[in-house]
Short mmCIF file of C-alpha atoms in Angstrom, two decimals:
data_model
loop_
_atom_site.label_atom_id
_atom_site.label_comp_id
_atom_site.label_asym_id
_atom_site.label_seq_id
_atom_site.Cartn_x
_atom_site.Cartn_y
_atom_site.Cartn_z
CA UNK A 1 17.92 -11.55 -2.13
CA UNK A 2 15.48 -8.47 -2.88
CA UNK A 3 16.72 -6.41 -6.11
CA UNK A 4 17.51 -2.89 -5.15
CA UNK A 5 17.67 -1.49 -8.06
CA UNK A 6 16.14 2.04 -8.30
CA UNK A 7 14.13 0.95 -12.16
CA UNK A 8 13.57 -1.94 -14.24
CA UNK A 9 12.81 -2.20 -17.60
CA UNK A 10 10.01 -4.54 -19.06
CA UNK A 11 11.75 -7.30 -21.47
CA UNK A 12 15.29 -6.67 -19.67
CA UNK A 13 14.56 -7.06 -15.30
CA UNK A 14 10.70 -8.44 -15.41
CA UNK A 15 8.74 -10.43 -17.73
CA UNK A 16 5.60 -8.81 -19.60
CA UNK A 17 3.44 -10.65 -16.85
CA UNK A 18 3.49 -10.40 -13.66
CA UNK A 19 1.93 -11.43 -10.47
CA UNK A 20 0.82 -8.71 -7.32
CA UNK A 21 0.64 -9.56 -3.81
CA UNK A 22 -0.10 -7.91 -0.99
CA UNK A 23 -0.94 -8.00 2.87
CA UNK A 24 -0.32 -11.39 3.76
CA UNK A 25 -0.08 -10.91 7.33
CA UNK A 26 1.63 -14.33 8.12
CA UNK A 27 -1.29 -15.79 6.49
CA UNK A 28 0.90 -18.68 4.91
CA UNK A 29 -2.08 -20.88 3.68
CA UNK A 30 -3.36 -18.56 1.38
CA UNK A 31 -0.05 -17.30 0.03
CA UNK A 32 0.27 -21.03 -0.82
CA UNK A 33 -3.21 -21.01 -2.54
CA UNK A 34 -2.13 -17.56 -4.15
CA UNK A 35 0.91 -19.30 -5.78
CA UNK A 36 -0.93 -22.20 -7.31
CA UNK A 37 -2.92 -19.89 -8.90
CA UNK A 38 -0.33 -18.18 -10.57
CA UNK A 39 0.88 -21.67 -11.60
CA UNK A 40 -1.52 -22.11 -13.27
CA UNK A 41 -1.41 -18.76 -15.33
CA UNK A 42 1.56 -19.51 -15.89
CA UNK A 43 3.28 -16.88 -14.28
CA UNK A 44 6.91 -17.15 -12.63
CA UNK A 45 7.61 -13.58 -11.30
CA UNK A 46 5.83 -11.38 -8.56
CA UNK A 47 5.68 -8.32 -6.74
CA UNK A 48 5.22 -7.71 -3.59
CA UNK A 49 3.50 -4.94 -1.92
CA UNK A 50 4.79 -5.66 1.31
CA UNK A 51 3.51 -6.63 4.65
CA UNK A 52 4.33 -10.08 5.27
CA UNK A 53 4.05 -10.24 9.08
CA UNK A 54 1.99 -9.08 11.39
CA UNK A 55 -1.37 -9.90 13.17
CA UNK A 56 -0.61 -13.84 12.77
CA UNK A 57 2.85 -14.47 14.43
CA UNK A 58 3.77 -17.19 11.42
CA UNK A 59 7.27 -16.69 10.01
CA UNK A 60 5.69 -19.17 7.40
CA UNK A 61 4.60 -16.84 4.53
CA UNK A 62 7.89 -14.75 4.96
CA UNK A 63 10.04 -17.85 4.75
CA UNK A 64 7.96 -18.80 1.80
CA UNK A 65 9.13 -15.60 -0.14
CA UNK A 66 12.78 -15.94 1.41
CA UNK A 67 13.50 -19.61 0.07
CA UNK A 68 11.88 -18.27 -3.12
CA UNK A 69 13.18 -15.06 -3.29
CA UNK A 70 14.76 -14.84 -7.66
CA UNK A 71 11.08 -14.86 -8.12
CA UNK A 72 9.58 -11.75 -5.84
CA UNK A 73 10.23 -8.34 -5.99
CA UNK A 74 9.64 -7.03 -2.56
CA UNK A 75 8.35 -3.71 -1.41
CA UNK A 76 8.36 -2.67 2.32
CA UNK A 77 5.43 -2.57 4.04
CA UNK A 78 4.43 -0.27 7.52
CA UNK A 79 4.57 -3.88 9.74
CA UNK A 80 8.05 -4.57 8.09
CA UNK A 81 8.99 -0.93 8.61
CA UNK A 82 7.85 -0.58 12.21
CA UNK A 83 9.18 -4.70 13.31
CA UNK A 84 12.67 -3.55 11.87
CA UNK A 85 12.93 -0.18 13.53
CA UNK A 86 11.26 -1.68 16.59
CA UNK A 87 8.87 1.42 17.24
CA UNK A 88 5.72 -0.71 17.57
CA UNK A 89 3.36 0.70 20.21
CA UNK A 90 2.90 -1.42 22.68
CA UNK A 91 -0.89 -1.17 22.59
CA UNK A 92 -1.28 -1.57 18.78
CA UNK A 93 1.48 -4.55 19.97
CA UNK A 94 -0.66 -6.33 21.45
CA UNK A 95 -2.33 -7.41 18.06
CA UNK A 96 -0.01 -7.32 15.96
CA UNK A 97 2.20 -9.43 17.61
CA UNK A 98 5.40 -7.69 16.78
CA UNK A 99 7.47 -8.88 19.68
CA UNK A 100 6.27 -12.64 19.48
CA UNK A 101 7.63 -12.81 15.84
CA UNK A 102 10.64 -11.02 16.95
CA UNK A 103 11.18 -14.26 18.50
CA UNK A 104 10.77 -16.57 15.81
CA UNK A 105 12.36 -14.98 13.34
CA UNK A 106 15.64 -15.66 12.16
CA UNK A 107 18.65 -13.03 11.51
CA UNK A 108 18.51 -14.08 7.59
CA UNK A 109 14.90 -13.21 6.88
CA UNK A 110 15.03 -10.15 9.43
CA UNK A 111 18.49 -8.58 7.33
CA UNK A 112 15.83 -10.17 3.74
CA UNK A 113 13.57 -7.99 4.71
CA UNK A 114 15.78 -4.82 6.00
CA UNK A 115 17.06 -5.03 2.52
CA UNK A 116 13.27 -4.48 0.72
CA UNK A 117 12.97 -1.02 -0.64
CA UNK A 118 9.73 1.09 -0.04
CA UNK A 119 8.54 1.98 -3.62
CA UNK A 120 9.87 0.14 -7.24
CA UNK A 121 9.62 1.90 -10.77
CA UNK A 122 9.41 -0.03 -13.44
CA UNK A 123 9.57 1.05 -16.78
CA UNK A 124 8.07 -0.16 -20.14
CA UNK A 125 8.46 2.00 -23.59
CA UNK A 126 6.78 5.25 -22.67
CA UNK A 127 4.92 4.13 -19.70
CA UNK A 128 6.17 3.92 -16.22
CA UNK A 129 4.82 2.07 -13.23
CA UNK A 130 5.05 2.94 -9.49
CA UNK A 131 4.89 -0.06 -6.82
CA UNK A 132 4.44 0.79 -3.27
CA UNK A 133 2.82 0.30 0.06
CA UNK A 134 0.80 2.89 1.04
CA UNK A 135 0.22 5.91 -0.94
CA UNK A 136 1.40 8.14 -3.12
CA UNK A 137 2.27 11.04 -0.18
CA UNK A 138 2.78 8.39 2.18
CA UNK A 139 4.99 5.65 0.72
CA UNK A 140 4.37 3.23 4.37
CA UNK A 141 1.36 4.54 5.83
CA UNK A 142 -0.69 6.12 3.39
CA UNK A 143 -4.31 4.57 2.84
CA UNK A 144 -6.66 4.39 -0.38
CA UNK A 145 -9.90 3.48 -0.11
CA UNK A 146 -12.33 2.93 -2.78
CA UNK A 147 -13.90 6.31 -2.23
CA UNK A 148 -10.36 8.15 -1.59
CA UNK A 149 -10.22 12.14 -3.40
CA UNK A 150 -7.37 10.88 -6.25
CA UNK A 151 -7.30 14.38 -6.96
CA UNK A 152 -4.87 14.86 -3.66
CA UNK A 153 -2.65 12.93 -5.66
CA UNK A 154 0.46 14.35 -7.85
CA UNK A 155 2.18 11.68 -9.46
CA UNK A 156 4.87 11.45 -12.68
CA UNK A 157 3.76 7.61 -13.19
CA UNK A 158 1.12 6.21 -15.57
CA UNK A 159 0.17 3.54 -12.91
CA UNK A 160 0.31 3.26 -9.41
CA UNK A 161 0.24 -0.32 -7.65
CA UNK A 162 -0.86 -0.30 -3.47
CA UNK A 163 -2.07 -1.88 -1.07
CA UNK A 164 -1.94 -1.64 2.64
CA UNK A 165 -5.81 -0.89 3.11
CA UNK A 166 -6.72 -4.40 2.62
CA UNK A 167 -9.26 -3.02 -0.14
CA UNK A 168 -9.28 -3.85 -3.95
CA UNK A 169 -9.95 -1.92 -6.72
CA UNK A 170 -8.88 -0.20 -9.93
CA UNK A 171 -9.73 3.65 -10.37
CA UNK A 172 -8.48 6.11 -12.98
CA UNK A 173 -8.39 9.66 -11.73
CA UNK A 174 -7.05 12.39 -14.86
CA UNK A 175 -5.00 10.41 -16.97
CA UNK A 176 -3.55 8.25 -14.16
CA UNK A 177 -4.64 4.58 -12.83
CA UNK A 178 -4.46 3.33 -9.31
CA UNK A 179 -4.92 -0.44 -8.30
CA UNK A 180 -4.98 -1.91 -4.97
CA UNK A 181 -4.31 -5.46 -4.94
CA UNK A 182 -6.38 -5.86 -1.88
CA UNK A 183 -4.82 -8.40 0.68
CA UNK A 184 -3.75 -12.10 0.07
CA UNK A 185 -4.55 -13.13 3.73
CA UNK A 186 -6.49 -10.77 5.50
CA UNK A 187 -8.82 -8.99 3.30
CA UNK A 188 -10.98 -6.06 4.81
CA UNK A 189 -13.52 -5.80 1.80
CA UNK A 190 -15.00 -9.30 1.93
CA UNK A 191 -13.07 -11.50 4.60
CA UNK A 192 -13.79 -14.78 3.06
CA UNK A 193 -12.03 -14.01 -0.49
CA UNK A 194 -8.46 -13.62 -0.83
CA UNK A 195 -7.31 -10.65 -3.30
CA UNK A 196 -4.21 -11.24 -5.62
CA UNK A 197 -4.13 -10.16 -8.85
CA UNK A 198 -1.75 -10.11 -12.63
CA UNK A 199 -0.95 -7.15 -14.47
CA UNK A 200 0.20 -7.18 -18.35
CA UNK A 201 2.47 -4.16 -19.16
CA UNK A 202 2.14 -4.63 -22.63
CA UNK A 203 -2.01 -4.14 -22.41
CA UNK A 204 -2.10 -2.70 -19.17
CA UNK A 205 -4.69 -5.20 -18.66
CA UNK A 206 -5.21 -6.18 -14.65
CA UNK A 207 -7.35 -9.27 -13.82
CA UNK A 208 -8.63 -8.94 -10.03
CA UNK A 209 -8.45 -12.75 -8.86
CA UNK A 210 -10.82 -13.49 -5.52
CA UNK A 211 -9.86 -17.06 -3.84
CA UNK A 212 -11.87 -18.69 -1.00
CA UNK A 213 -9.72 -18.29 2.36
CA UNK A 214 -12.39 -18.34 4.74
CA UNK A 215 -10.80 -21.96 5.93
CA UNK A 216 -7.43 -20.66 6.82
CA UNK A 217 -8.96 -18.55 9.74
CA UNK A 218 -9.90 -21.40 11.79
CA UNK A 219 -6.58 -23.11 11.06
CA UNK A 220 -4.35 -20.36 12.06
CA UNK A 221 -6.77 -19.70 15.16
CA UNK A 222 -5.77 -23.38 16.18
CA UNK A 223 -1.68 -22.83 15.99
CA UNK A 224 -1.51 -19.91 17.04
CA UNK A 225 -4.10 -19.38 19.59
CA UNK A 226 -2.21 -15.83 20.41
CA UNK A 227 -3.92 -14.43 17.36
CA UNK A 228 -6.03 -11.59 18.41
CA UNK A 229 -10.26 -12.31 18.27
CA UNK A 230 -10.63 -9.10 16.43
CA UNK A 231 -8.27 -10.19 13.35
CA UNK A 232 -10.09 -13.86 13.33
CA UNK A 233 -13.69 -12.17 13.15
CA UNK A 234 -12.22 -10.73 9.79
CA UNK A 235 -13.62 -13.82 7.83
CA UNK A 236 -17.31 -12.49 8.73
CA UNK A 237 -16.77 -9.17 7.06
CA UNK A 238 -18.98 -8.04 3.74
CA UNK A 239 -18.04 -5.06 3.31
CA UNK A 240 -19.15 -5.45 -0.66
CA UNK A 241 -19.86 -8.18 -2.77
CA UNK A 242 -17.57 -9.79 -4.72
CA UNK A 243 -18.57 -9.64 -8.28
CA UNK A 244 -17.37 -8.73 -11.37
CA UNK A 245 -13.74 -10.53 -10.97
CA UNK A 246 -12.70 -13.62 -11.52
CA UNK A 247 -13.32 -16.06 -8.39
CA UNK A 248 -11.05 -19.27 -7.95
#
């Protein structure tokens, strides 16, 4: 089940590596893709920035991270937030398919992910590390963008891990860094490449990793023909180029 503990420690809770996830979305396929490639790096442990449903009414992904769940860390997104305290609107309902998963999912993963917290410190040495959804002012619904004013921003942390905009990057605003891990399945900046990523606390080094998804779309539009046309037409968006990170 998800640890609840308030801060971990580098060495102790977490290993030096670790992977990030975000925004999958119910996008199983490429959370599958996203795990083979952190086989292959070797790496055993992840965090996750939450949203795991929504848009594609799959229980898939979520009951990928449940069966697996000693190796996530799980952070709560704004669809996990707004599915348990069933407040969705029903017009925003209507695409992301709240109710339909409602449906599908089972009592164990709804009370897994009731128990995910919405932000995770972690702590290594002299250097501490914030992990949540949003923002910094808005741990849930808070967006950053590329071209977001950092300077709103008043933080105690070194580093600050989001997602939620389906957007990746890595900024450094007055002594602080933020990183967006983008989104795993449903990626706003270039739709056809998936957006995970692996962060080293002990060189603060982040590697951006970019994996080809563009297939999943027309597989998910096939079992679950539900999915909204809007969310599908995702895989034809270049926004920017993807360049400059590593591409699998």
């Amino acid at each position: 089940m998800a640890e609840k503990k308030p801060s971990l420690t580098v060495g102790k809770d977490i290993p030096p590596k670790v992977g990030i996830i975000s925004d999958i979305h119910g996008n199983y396929l490429a959370l599958i893709k996203a795990l083979k490639i952190f086989k292959k790096y070797n790496i055993n442990k992840y965090i996750f920035l939450g949203d795991a449903i929504g848009y594609i009414p799959s229980i898939k992904a979520l009951d990928i991270i449940y069966k697996n769940s000693r190796k996530f860390l799980c952070i709560k997104g704004n669809h996990e937030e707004m599915f348990i305290k069933k407040d969705t609107c029903p017009t925003k309902n209507k695409i992301y398919l709240h109710s339909l998963i409602r449906t599908r999912i089972s009592n164990d993963a709804k009370n897994y992910i009731n128990s995910w917290e919405t932000k995770l410190t972690i702590k290594n040495k002299e250097k501490s590390f914030l992990f949540i959804h949003g923002s910094p002012k808005d741990y849930n619904n808070g967006y950053v963008y590329p071209d977001t004013d950092l300077s709103q921003f008043t933080v105690e942390d070194d580093i600050i891990f989001m997602g939620h905009s389906h957007w990746a990057f890595d900024r450094s605003f007055n002594k602080k860094r933020f990183i967006n891990a983008g989104s795993c399945g449903l990626p706003r900046d270039n739709g056809k490449f998936g957006s995970i990523g692996i962060f080293d606390f002990a060189t603060l080094k982040y590697i951006t990793i970019r994996f080809d998804i563009s297939e999943t779309y027309s597989i998910l539009g096939s079992e679950y023909p539900e999915i909204d046309k809007s969310v599908l037409e995702l895989r034809h968006r270049e926004k920017v180029e993807i360049r400059g990170e590593q591409i699998v």
